[in-house]
CSV table of C-alpha atoms in Angstrom, one decimal:
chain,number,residue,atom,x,y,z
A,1,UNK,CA,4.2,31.1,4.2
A,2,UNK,CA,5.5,30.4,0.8
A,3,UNK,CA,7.7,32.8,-1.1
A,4,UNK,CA,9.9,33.0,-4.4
A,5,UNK,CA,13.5,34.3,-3.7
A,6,UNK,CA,16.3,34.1,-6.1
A,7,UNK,CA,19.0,31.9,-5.1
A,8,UNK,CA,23.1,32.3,-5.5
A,9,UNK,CA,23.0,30.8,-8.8
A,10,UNK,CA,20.4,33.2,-10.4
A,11,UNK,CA,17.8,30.3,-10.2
A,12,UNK,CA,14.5,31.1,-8.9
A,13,UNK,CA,13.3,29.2,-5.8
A,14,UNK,CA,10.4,28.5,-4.1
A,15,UNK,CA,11.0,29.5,-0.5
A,16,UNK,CA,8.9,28.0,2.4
A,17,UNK,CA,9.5,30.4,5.6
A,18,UNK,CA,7.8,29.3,9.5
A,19,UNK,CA,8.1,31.0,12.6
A,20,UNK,CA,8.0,30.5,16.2
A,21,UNK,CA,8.0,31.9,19.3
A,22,UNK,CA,11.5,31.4,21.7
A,23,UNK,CA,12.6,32.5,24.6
A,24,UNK,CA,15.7,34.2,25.3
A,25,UNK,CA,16.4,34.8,29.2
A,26,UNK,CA,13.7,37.8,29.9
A,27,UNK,CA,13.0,38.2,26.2
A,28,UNK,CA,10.3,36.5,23.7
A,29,UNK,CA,11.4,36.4,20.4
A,30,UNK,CA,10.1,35.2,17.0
A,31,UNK,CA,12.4,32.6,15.3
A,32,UNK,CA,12.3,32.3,11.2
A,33,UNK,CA,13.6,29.2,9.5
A,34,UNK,CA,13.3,28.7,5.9
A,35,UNK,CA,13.0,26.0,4.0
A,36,UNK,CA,13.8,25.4,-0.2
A,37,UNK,CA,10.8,23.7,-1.5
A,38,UNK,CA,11.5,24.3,-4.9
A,39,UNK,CA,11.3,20.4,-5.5
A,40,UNK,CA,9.1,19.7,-3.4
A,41,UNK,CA,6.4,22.4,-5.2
A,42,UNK,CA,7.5,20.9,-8.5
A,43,UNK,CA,6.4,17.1,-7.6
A,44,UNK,CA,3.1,19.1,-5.8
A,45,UNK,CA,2.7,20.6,-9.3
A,46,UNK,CA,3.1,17.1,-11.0
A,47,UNK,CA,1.1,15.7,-8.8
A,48,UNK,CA,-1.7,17.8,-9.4
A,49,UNK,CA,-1.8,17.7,-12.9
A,50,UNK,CA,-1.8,13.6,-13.1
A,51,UNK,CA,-4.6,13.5,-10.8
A,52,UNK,CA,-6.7,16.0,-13.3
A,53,UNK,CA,-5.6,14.6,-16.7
A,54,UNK,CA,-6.7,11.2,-14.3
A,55,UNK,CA,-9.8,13.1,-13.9
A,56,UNK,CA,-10.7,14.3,-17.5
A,57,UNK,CA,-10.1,10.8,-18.6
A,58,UNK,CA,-12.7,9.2,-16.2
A,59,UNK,CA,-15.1,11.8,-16.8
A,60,UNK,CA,-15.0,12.1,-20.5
A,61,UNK,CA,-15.6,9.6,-23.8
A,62,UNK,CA,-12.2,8.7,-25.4
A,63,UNK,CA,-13.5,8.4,-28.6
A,64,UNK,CA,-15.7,11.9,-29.2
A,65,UNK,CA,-14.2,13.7,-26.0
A,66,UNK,CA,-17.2,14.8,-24.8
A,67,UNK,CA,-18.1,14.0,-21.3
A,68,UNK,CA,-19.8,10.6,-20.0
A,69,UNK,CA,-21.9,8.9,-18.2
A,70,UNK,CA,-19.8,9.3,-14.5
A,71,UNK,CA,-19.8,12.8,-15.6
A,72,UNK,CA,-23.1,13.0,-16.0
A,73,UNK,CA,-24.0,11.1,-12.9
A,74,UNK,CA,-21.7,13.9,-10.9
A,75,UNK,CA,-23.0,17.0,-12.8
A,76,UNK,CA,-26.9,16.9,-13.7
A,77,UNK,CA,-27.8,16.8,-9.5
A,78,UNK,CA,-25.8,20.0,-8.9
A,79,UNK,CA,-27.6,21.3,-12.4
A,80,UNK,CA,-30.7,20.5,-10.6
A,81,UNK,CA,-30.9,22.0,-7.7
A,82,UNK,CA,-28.8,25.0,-9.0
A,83,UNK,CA,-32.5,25.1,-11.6
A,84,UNK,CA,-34.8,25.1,-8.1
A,85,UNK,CA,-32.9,27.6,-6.8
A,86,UNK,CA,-32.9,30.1,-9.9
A,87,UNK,CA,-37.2,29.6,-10.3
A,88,UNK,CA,-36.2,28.5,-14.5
A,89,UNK,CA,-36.1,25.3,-15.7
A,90,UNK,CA,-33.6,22.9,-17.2
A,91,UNK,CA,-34.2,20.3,-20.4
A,92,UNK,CA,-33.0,16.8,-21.0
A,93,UNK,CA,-32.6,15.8,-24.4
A,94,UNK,CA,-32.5,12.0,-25.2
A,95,UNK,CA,-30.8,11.2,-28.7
A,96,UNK,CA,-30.6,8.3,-30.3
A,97,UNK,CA,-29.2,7.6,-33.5
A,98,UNK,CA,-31.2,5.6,-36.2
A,99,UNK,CA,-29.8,2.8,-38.1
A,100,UNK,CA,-26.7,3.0,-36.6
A,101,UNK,CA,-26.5,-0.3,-36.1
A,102,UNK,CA,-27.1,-1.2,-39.8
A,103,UNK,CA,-24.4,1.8,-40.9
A,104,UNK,CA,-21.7,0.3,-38.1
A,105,UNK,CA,-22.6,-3.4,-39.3
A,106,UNK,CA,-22.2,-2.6,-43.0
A,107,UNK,CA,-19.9,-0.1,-43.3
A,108,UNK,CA,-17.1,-1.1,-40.4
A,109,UNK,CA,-16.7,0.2,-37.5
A,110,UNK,CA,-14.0,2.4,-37.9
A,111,UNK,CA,-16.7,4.2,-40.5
A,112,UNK,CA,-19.1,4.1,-37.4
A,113,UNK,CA,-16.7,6.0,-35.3
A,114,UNK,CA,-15.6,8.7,-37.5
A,115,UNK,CA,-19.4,8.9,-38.0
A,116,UNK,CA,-20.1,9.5,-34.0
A,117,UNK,CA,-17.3,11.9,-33.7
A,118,UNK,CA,-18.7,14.1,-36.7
A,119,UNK,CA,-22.1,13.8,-34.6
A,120,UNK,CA,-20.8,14.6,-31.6
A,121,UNK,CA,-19.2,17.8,-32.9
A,122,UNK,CA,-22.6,18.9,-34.9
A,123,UNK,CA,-24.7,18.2,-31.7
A,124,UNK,CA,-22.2,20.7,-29.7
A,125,UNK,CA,-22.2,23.0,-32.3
A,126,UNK,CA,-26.1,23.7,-32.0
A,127,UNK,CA,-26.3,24.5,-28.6
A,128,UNK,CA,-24.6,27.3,-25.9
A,129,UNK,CA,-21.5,26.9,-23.9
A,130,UNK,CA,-23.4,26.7,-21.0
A,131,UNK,CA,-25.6,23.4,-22.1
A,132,UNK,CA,-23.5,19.9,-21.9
A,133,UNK,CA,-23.8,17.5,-24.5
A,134,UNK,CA,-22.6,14.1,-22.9
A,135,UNK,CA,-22.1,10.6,-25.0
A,136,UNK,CA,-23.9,8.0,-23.3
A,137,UNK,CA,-22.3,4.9,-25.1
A,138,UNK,CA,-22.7,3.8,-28.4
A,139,UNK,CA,-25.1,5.9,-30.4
A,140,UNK,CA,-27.1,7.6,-27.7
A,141,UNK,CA,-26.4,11.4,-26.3
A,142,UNK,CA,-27.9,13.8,-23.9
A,143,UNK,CA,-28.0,17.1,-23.7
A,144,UNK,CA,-28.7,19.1,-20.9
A,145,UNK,CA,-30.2,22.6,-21.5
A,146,UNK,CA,-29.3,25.1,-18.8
A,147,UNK,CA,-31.3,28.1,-18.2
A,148,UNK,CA,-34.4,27.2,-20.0
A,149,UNK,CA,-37.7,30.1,-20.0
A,150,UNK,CA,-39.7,28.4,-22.1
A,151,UNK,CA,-41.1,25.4,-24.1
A,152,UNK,CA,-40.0,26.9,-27.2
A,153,UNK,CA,-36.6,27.5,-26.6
A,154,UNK,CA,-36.2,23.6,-25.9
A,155,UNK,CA,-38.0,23.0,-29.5
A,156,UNK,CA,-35.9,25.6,-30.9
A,157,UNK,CA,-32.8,23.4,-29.4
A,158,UNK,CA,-34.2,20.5,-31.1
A,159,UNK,CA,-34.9,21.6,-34.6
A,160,UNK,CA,-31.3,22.3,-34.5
A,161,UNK,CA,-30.2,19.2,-33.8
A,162,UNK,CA,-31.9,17.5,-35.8
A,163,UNK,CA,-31.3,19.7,-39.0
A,164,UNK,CA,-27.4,19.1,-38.1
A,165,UNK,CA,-27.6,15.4,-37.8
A,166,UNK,CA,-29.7,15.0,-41.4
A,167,UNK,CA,-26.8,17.0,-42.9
A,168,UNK,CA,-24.7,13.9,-44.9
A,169,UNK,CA,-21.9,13.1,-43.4
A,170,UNK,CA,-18.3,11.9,-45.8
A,171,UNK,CA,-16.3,9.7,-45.0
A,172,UNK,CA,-13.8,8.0,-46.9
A,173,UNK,CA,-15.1,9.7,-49.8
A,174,UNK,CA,-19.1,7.9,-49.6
A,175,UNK,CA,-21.8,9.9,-48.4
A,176,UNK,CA,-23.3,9.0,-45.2
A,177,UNK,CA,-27.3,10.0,-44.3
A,178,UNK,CA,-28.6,9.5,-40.7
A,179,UNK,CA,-31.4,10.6,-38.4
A,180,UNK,CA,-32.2,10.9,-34.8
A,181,UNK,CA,-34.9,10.4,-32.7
A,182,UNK,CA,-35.4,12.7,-29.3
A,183,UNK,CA,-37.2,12.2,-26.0
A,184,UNK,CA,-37.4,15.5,-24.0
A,185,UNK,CA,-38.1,15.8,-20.3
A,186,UNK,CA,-38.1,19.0,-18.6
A,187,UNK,CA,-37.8,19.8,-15.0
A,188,UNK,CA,-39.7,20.5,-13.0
A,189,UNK,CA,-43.0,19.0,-14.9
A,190,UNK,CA,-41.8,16.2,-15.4
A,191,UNK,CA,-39.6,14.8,-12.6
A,192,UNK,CA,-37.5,16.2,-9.5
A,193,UNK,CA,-34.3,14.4,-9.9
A,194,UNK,CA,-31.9,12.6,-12.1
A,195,UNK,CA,-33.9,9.5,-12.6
A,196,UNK,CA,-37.4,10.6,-12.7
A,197,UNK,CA,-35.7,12.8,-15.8
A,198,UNK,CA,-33.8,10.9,-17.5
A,199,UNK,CA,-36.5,8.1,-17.7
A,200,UNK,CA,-38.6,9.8,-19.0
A,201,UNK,CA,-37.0,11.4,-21.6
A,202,UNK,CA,-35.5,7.9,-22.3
A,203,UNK,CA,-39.6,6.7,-22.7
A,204,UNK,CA,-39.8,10.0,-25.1
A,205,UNK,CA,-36.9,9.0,-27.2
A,206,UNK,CA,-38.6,5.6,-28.1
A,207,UNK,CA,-42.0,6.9,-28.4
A,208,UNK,CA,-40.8,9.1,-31.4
């Protein structure tokens, strides 16, 4: 059992306290030893907190800070079969960004990446907390609508984006226009896992 006890010097301390059985002559006693842990629990701690910044770093895009494709890999299953079990249904939203190439190629690239990070914000800023918008290198995102009733409310999240993103964008003082194309899958019409859905709202994307 772990404690906090304040030690001689005022200092707080994180106690660690065990006990076991002894036996003394006729009698059976309980022994208690304790242990200071206090740096012990502070390296723990440190530990811990490497190991998720570690995390966040693998699982999210350095440049935008949204999460990525190993997140995505690790998150849409559980979002699946978390859908099945609820009886709704969950949306995949391809986007691709058009002449990006030609703005990155033209402008620089450091215009291209202050250009996806205003993107990536817009796109968040259309849908709910509980949807995930994930950057899926270079100038294609998905976003993954949670808790979806109907048809509309996926063309509804959509319209949105696409209003956002046709918005121009400044930077460095020059105006910057750009569109998006989107491929929509929805499950469960039109897969039952990760790959069935993200294919074909991959084949949607470049269809429109």
């Amino acid at each position: 059992m772990r404690t906090r006890r304040r030690g001689s010097n005022g200092q707080m301390l994180n106690i660690e306290i065990s006990g076991y059985p002894i036996e003394l002559g006729q009698r059976r006693v309980l022994a208690y030893t304790t242990h200071d842990v206090t740096v012990r629990s502070s390296f723990e701690a440190q530990l811990l907190e490497n190991q998720q910044r570690l995390d966040h770093l693998a699982h999210h895009d350095q440049l935008t800070a949204l999460p990525n494709r190993l997140f995505l890999a690790a998150h849409l299953p559980g979002a699946i079969e978390q859908t099945r079990r609820s009886g709704q249904m969950l949306a995949i939203l391809f986007l691709d960004l058009d002449r990006f190439k030609h703005i990155n190629d033209s402008r620089g690239h450091e215009t291209g990446d202050e250009l996806l990070k205003t993107v990536a914000q817009r796109i968040r800023s259309t849908v709910r907390s509980v949807d995930v918008v994930v950057r899926m290198g270079g100038d294609e995102f998905i976003v993954i609508l949670k808790e979806v009733t109907n048809i509309t409310q996926v063309n509804e999240a959509a319209e949105r984006i696409i209003e956002a993103l046709s918005r121009p964008v400044v930077i460095n003082g020059r105006s910057l226009v750009t569109t998006v194309s989107i491929g929509v899958s929805l499950y469960p019409r039109d897969g039952a896992d990760m790959e069935e859905l993200l294919r074909h709202s991959d084949s949607a994307m470049y269809q429109a």
